[in-house]
PDB file of C-alpha atoms and ligand atoms in Angstrom:
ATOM      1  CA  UNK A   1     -16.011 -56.704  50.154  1.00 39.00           C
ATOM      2  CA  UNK A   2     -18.197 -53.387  49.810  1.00 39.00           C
ATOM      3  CA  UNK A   3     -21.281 -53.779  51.013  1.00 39.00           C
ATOM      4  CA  UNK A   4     -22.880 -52.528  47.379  1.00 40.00           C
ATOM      5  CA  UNK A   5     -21.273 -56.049  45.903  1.00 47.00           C
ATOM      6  CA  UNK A   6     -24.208 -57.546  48.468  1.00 51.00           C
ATOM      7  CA  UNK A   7     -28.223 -57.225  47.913  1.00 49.00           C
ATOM      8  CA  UNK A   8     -30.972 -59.046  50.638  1.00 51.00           C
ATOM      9  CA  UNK A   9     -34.258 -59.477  49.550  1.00 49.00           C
ATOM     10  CA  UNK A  10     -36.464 -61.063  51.660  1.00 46.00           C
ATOM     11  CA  UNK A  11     -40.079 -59.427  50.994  1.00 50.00           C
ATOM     12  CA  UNK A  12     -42.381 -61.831  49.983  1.00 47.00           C
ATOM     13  CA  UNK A  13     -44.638 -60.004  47.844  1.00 60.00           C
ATOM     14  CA  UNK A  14     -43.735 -58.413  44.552  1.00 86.00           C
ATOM     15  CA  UNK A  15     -42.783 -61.300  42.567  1.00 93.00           C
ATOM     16  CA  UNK A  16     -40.434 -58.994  39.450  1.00 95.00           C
ATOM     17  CA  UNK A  17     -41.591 -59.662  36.131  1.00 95.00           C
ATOM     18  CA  UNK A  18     -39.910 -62.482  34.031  1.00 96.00           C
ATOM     19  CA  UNK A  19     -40.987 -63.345  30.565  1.00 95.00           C
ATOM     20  CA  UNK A  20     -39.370 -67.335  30.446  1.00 94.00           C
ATOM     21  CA  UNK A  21     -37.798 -68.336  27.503  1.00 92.00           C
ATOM     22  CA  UNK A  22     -37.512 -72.060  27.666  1.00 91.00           C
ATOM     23  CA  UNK A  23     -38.657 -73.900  30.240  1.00 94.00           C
ATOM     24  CA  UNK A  24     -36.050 -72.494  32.932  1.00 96.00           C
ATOM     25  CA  UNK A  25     -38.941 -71.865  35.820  1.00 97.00           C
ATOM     26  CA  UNK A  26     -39.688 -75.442  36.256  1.00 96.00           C
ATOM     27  CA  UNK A  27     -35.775 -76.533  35.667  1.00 97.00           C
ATOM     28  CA  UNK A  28     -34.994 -74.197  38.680  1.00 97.00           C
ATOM     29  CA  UNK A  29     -37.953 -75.285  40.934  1.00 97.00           C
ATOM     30  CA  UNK A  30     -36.788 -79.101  40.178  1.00 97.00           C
ATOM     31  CA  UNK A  31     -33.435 -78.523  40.915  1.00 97.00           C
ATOM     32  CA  UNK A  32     -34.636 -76.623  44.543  1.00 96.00           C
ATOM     33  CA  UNK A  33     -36.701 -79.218  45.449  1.00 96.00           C
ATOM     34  CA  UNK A  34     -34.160 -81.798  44.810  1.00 96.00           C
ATOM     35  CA  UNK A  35     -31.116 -79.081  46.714  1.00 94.00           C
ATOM     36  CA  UNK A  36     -29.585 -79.208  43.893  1.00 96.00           C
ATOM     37  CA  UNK A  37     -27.293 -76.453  42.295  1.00 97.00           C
ATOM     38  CA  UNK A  38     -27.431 -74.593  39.125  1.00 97.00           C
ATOM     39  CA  UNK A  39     -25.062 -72.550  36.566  1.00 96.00           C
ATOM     40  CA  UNK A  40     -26.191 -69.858  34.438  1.00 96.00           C
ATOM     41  CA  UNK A  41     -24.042 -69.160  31.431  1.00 93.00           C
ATOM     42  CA  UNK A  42     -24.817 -66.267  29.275  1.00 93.00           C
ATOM     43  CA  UNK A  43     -24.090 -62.840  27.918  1.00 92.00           C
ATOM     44  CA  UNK A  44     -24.339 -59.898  29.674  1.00 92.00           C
ATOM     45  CA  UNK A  45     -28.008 -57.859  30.221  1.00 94.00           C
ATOM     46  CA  UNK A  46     -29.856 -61.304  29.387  1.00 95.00           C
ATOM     47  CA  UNK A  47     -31.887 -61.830  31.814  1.00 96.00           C
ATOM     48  CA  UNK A  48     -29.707 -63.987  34.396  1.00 97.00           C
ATOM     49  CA  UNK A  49     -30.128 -62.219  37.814  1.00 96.00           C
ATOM     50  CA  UNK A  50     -34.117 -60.811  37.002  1.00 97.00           C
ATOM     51  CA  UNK A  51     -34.809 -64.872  36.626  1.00 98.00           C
ATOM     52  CA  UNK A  52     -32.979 -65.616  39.759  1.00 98.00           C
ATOM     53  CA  UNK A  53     -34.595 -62.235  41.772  1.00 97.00           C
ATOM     54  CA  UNK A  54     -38.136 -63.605  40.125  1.00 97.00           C
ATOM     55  CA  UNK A  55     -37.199 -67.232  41.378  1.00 97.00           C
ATOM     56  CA  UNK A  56     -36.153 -66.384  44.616  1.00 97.00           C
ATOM     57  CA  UNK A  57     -39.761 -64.060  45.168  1.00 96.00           C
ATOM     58  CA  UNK A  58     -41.454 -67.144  43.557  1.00 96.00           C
ATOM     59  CA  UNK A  59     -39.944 -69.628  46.028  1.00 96.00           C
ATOM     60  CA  UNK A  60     -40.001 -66.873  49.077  1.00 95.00           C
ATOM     61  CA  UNK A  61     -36.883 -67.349  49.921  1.00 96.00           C
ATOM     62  CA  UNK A  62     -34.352 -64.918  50.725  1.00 97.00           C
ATOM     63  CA  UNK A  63     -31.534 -63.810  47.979  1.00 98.00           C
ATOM     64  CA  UNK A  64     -28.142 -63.148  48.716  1.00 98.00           C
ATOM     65  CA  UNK A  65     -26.114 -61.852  45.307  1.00 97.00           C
ATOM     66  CA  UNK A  66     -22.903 -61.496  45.063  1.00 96.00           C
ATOM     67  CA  UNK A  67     -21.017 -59.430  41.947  1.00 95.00           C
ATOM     68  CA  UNK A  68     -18.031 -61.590  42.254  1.00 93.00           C
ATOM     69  CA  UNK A  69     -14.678 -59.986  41.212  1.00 91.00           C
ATOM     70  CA  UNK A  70     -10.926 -60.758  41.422  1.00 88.00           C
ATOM     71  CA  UNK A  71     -10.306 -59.190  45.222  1.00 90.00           C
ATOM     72  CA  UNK A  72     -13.128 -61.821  46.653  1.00 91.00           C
ATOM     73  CA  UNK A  73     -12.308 -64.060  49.138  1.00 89.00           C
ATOM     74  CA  UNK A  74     -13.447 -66.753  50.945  1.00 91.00           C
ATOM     75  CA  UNK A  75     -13.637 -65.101  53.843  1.00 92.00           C
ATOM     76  CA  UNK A  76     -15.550 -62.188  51.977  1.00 94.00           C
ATOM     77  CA  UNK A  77     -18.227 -65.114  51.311  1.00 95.00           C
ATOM     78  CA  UNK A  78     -18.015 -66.807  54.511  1.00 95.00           C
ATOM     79  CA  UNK A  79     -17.528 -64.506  57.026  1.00 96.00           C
ATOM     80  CA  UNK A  80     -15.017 -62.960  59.054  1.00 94.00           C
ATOM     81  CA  UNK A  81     -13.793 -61.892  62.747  1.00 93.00           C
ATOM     82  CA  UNK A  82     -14.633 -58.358  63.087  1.00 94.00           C
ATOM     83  CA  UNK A  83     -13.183 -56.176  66.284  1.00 93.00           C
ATOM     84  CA  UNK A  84     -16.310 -54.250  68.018  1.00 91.00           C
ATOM     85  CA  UNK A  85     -16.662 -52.691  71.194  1.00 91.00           C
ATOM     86  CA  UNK A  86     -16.794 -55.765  73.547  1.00 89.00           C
ATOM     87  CA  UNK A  87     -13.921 -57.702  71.636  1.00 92.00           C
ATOM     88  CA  UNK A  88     -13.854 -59.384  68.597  1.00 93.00           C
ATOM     89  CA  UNK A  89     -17.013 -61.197  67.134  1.00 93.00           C
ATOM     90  CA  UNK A  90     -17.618 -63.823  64.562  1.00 94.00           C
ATOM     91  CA  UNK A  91     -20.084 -61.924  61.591  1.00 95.00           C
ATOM     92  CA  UNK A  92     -21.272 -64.590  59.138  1.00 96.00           C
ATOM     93  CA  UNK A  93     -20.785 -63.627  55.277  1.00 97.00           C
ATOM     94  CA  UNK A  94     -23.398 -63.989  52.611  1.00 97.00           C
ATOM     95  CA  UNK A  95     -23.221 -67.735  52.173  1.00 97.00           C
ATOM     96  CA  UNK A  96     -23.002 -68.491  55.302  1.00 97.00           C
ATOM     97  CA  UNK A  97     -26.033 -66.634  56.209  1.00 98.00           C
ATOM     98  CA  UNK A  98     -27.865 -68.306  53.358  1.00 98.00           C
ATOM     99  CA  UNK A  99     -26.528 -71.867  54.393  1.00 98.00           C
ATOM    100  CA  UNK A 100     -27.769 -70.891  58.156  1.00 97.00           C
ATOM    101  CA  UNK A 101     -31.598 -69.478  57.080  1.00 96.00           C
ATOM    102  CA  UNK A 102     -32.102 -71.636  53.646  1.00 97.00           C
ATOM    103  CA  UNK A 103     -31.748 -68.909  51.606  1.00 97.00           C
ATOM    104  CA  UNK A 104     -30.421 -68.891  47.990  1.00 98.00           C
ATOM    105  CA  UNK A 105     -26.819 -67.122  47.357  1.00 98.00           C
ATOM    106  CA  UNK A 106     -26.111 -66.332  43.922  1.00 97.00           C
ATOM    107  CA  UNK A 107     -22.475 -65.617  42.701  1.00 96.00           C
ATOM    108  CA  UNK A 108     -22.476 -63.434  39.979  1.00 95.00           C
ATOM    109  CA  UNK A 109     -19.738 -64.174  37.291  1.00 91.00           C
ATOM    110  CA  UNK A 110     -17.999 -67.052  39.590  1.00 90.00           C
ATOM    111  CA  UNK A 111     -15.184 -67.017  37.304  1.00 87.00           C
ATOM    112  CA  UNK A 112     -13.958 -63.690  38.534  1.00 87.00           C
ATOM    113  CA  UNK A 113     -13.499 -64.725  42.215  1.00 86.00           C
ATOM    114  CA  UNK A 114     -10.059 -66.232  43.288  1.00 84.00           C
ATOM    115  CA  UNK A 115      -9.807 -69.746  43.029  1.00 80.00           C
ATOM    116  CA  UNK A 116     -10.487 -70.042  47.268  1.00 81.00           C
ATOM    117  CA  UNK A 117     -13.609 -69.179  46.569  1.00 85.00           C
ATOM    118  CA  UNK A 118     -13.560 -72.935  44.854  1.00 81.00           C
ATOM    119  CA  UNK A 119     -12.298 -74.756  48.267  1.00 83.00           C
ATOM    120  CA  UNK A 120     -15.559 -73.297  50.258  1.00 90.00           C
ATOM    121  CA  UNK A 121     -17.855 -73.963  47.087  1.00 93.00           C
ATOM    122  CA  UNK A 122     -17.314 -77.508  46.472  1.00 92.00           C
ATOM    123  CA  UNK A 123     -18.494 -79.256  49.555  1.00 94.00           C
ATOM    124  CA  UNK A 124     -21.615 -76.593  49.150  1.00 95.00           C
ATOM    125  CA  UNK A 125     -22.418 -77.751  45.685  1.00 94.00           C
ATOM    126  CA  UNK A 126     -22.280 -81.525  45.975  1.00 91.00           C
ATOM    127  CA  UNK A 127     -24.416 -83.974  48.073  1.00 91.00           C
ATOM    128  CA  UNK A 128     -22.423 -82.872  50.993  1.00 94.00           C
ATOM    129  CA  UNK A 129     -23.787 -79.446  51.490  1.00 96.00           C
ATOM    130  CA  UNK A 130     -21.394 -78.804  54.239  1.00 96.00           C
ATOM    131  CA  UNK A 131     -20.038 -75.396  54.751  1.00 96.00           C
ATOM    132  CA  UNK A 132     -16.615 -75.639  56.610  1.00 92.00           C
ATOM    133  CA  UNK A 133     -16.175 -72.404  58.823  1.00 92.00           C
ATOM    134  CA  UNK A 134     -12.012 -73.003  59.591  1.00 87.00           C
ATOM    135  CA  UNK A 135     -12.208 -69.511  61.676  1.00 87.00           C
ATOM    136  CA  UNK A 136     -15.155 -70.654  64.349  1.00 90.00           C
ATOM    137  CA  UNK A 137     -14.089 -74.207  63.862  1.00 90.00           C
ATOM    138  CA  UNK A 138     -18.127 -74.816  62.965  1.00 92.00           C
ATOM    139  CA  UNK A 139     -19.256 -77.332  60.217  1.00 94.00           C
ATOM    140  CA  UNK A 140     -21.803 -76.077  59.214  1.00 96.00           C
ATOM    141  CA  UNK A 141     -24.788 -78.331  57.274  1.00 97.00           C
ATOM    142  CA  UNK A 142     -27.130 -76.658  54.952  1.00 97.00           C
ATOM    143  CA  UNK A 143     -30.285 -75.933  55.729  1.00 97.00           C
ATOM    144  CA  UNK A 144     -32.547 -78.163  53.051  1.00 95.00           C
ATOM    145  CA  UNK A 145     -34.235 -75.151  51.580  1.00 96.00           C
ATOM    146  CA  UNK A 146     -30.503 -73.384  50.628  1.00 97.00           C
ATOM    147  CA  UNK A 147     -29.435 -73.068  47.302  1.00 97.00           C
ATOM    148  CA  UNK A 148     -26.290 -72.219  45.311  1.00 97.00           C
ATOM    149  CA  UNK A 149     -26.640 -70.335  42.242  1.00 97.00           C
ATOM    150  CA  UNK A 150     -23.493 -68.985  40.215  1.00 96.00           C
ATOM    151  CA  UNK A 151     -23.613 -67.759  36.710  1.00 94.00           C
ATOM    152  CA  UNK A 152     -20.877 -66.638  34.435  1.00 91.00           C
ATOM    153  CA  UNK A 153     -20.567 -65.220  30.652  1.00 89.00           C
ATOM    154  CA  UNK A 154     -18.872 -67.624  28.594  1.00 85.00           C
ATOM    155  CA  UNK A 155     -17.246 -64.620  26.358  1.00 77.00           C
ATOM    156  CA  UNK A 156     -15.421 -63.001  29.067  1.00 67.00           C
ATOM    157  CA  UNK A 157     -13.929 -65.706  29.688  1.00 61.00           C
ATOM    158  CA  UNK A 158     -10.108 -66.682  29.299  1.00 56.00           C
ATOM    159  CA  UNK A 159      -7.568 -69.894  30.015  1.00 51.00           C
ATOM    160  CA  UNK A 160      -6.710 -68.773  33.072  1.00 56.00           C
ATOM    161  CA  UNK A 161     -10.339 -67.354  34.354  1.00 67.00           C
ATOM    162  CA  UNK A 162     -12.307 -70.676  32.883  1.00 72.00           C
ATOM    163  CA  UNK A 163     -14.379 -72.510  35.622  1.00 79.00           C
ATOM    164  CA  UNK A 164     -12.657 -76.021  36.443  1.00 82.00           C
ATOM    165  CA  UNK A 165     -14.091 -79.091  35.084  1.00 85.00           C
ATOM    166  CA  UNK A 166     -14.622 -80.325  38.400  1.00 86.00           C
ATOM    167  CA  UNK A 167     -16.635 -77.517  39.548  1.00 87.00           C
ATOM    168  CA  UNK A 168     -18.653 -77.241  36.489  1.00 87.00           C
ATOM    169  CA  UNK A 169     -19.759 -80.758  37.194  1.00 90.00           C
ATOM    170  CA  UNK A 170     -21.436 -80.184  40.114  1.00 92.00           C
ATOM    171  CA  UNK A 171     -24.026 -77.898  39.179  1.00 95.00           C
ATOM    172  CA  UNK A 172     -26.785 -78.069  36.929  1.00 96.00           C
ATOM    173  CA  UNK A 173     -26.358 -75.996  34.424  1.00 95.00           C
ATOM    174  CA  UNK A 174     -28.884 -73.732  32.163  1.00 95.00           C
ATOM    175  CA  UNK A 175     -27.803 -71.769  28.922  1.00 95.00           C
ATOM    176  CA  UNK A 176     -29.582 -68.138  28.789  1.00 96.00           C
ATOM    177  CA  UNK A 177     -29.227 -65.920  25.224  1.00 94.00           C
ATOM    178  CA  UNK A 178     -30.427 -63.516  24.284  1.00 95.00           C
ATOM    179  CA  UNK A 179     -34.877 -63.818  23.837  1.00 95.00           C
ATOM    180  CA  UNK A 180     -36.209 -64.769  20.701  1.00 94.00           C
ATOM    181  CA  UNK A 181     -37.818 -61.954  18.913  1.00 95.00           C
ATOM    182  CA  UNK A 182     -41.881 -61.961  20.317  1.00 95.00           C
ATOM    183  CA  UNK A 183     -40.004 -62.600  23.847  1.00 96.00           C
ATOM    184  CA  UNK A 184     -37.227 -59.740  23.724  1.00 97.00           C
ATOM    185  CA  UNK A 185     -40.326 -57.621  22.198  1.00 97.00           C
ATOM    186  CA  UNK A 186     -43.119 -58.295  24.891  1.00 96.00           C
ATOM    187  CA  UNK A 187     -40.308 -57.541  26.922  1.00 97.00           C
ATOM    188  CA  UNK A 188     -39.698 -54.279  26.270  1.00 97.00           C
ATOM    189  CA  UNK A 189     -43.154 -53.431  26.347  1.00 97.00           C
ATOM    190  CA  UNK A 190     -43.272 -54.504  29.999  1.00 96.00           C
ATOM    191  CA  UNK A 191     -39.930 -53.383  31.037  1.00 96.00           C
ATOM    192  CA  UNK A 192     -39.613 -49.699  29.013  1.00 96.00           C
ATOM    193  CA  UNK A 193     -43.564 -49.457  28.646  1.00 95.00           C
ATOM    194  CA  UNK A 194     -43.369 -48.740  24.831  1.00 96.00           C
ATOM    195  CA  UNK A 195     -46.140 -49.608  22.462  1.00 95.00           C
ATOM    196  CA  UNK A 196     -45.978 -52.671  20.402  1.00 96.00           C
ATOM    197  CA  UNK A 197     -44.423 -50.935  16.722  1.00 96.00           C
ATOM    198  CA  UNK A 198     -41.797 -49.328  18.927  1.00 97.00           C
ATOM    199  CA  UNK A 199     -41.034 -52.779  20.929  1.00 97.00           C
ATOM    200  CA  UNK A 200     -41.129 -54.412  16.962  1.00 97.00           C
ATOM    201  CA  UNK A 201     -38.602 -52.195  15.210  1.00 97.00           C
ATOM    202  CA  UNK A 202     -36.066 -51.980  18.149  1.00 98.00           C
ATOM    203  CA  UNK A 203     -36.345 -56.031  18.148  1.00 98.00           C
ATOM    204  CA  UNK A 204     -36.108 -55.750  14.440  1.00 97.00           C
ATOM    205  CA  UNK A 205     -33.001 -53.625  14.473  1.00 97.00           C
ATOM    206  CA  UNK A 206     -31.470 -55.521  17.539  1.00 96.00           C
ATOM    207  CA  UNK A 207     -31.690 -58.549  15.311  1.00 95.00           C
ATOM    208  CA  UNK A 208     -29.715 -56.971  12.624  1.00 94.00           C
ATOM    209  CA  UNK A 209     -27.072 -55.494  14.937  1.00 93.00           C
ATOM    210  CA  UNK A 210     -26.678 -59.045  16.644  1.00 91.00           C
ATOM    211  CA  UNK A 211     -25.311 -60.513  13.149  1.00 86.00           C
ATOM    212  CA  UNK A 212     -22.739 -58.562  12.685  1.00 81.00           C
ATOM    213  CA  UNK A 213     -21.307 -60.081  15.975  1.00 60.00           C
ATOM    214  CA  UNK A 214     -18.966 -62.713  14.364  1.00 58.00           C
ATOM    215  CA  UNK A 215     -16.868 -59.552  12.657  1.00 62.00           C
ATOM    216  CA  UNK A 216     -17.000 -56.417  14.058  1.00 66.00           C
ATOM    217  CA  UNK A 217     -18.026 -56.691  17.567  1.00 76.00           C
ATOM    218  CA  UNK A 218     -16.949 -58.971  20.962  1.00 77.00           C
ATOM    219  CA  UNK A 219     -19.995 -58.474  22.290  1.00 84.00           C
ATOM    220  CA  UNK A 220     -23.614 -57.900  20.851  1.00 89.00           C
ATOM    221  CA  UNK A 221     -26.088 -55.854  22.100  1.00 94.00           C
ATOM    222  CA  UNK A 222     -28.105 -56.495  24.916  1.00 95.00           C
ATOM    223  CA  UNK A 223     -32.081 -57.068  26.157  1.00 97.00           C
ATOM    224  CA  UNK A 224     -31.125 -54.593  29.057  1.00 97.00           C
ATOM    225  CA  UNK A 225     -29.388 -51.514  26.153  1.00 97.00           C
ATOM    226  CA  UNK A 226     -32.675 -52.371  24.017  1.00 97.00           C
ATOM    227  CA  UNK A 227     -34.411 -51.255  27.279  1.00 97.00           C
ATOM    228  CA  UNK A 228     -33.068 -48.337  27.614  1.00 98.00           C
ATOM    229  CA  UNK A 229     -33.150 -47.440  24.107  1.00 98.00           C
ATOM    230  CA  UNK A 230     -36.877 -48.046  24.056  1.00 97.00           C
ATOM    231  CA  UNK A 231     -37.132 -45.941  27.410  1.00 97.00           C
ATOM    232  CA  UNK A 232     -35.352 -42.547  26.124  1.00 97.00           C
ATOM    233  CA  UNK A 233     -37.198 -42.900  22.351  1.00 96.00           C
ATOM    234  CA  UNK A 234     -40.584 -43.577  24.215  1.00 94.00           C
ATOM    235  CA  UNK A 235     -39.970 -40.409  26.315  1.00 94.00           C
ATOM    236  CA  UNK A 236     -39.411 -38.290  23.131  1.00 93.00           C
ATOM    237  CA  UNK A 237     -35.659 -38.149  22.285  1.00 95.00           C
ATOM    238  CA  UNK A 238     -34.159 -38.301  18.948  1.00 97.00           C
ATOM    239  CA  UNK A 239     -34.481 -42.177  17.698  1.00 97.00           C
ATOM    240  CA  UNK A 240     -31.360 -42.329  15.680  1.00 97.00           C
ATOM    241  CA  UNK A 241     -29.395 -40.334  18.626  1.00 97.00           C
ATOM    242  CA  UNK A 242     -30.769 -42.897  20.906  1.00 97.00           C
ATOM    243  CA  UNK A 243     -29.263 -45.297  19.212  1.00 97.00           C
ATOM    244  CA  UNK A 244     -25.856 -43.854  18.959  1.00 97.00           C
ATOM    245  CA  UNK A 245     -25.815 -43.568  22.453  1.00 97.00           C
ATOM    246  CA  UNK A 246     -27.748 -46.762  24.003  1.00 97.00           C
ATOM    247  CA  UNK A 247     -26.802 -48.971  20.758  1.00 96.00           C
ATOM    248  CA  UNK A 248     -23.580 -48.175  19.303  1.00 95.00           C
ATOM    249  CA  UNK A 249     -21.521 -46.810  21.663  1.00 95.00           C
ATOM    250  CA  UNK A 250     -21.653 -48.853  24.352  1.00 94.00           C
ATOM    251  CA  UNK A 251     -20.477 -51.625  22.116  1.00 91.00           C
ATOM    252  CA  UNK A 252     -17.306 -50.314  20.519  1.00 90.00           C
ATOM    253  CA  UNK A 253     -15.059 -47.426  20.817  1.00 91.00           C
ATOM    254  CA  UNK A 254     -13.973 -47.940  16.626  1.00 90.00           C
ATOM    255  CA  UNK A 255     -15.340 -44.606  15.343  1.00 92.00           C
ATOM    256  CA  UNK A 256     -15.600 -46.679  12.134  1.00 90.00           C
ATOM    257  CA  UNK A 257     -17.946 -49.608  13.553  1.00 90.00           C
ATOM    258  CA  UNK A 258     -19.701 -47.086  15.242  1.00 92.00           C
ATOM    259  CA  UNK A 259     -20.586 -45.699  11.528  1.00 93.00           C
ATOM    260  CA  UNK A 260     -21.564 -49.540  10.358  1.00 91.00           C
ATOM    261  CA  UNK A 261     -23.593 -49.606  13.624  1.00 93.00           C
ATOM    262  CA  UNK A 262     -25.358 -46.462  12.778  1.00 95.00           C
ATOM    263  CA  UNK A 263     -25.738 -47.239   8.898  1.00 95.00           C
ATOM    264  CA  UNK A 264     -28.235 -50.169  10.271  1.00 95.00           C
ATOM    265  CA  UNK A 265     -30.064 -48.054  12.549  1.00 96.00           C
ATOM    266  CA  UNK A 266     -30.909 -45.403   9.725  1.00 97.00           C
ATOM    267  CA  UNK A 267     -32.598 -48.732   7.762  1.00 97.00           C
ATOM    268  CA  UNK A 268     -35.302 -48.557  11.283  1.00 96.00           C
ATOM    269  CA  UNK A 269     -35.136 -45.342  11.930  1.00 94.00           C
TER     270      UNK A 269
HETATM  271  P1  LIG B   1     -27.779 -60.318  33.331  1.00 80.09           P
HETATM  272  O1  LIG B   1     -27.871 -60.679  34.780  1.00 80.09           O
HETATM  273  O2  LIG B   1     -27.910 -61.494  32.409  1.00 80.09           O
HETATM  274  O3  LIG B   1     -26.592 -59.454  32.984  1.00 80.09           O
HETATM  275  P2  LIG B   1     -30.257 -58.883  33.840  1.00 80.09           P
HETATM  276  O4  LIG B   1     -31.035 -59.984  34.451  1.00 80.09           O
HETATM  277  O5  LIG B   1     -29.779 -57.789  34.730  1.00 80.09           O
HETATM  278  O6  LIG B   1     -29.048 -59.420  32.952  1.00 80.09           O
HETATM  279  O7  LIG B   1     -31.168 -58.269  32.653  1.00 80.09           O
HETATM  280  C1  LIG B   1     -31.107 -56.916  32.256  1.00 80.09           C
HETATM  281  C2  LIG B   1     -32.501 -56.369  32.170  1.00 80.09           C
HETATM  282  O8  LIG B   1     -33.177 -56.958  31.048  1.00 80.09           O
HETATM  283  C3  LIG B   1     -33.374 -56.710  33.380  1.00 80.09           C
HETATM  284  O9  LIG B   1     -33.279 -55.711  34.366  1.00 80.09           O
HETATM  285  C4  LIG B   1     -34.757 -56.775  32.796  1.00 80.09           C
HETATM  286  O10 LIG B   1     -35.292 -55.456  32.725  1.00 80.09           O
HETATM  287  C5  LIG B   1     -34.546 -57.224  31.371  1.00 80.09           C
HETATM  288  N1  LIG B   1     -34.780 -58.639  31.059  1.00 80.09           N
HETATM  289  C6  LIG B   1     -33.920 -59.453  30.396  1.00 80.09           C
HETATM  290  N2  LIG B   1     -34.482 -60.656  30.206  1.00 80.09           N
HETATM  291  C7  LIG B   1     -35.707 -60.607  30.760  1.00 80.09           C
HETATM  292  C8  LIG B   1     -36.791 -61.546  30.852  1.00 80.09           C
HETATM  293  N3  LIG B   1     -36.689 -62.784  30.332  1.00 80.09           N
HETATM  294  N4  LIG B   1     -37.923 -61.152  31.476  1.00 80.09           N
HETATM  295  C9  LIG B   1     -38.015 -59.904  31.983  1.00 80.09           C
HETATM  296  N5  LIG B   1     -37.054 -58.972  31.907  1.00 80.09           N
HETATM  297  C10 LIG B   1     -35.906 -59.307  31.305  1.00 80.09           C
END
């Protein structure tokens, strides 16, 4: 596993800004208390890893994330022998070291890891909380404060790549969309630092792009491309270039429902 797949953040201060939507905050402090686990299912750029990065601040506890993909391993989660100057030595992976300090891993898009992943996750995510480590022979018992968080978008996902039943019952599980319109809007004002007419019509316009999803689009566009839209018109560029580029393209590579795209942006801007 590269080491960019893995982020640690540990400083206590700086809680990052996160604008709840239903009552997830509470849900997610329950479900620590109680060493529980919880799945996030939602599409991309929705706000799924700032709410974990703000819970984790919240809660002080360190976050381990993981951008799972279809090369990860087991042992890229739970650690690995590694051959160093004195002999080979035992270096704990990211869940591991969250089982060890009481930290809080979070597996981003589950779905993509192979299905090994599963065997190490299971006895995590019950009321075991054991963490078998086959290599060291160690069993290893969660500290109380750890916490398994995965998350996974329920578009991407296939037969083959669906999450198992039996997994998907042992988690608690939270459904994240995209914000209603005063959310997504105060949003952008905090996020892209846009006054409030700008934050309006881009929420007004993302609205409008997000029905046509059922017809012309797989996916629809996203609190984090609204963002950046609001960022590069705030800073002077073109509007309706802005939202070729942060709006339309990024969503399709039809030249014709980039046109159908655009023909709703010209309505806003
Ligand atoms: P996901 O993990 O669901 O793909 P992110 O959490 O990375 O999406 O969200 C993308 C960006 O959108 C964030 O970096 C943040 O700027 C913004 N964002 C989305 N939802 C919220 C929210 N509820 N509060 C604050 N910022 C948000």
């Amino acid at each position: 596993m590269s080491t960019t797949n893995l982020k640690l953040t540990s400083d206590p201060i700086d809680v990052p800004y996160y604008k709840e939507q239903n009552n997830e905050v509470s849900l997610f402090e329950y479900a620590h208390q109680h060493h529980l686990p919880i799945l996030i299912k939602g599409p991309t750029g929705c706000g799924k890893t700032r709410f974990i990065e703000h819970m984790a601040k919240k809660l002080n506890k360190p976050l381990y994330t993981v951008a799972c993909h279809d090369d990860l391993t087991a042992a890229d989660l739970v650690g690995r022998h590694l051959i160093g100057a004195d002999g080979t030595y035992w270096q704990d992976g990211p869940l591991t070291r969250a089982v060890r300090e009481g930290g809080i891993c979070y597996l981003d898009e589950v779905v993509e890891a192979r299905k090994d992943t599963t065997v190490v996750l299971h006895p995590l995510a019950d009321n075991r909380r054991i963490l078998p480590l086959e290599r060291t022979g160690e069993l290893l018992e969660a500290h109380p404060d750890f916490m398994l968080v995965v998350s996974y978008n329920p578009g991407y996902q296939n037969l083959l790549k669906g999450m198992k039943p039996s997994t998907k019952q042992r988690f608690v599980a939270l459904r994240f969309d995209y914000p209603e319109k005063e959310v997504e809007q105060q949003i952008l004002i905090s996020e892209a630092n846009v006054e409030s007419h700008l934050a309006f019509t881009l929420v007004e316009l993302a609205q409008a792009l997000r029905r046509l999803e059922q017809n012309d689009l797989d996916e629809v566009v996203s609190t984090r491309l609204l963002i950046y839209a609001a960022k590069m018109m705030s800073s002077g560029m073109d509007p309706l270039e802005v939202c070729k580029s942060c709006l339309a393209e990024p969503l399709s590579d039809d030249p014709e429902t980039i046109k159908a795209l655009m023909d709703i942006a010209r309505i806003y801007f």
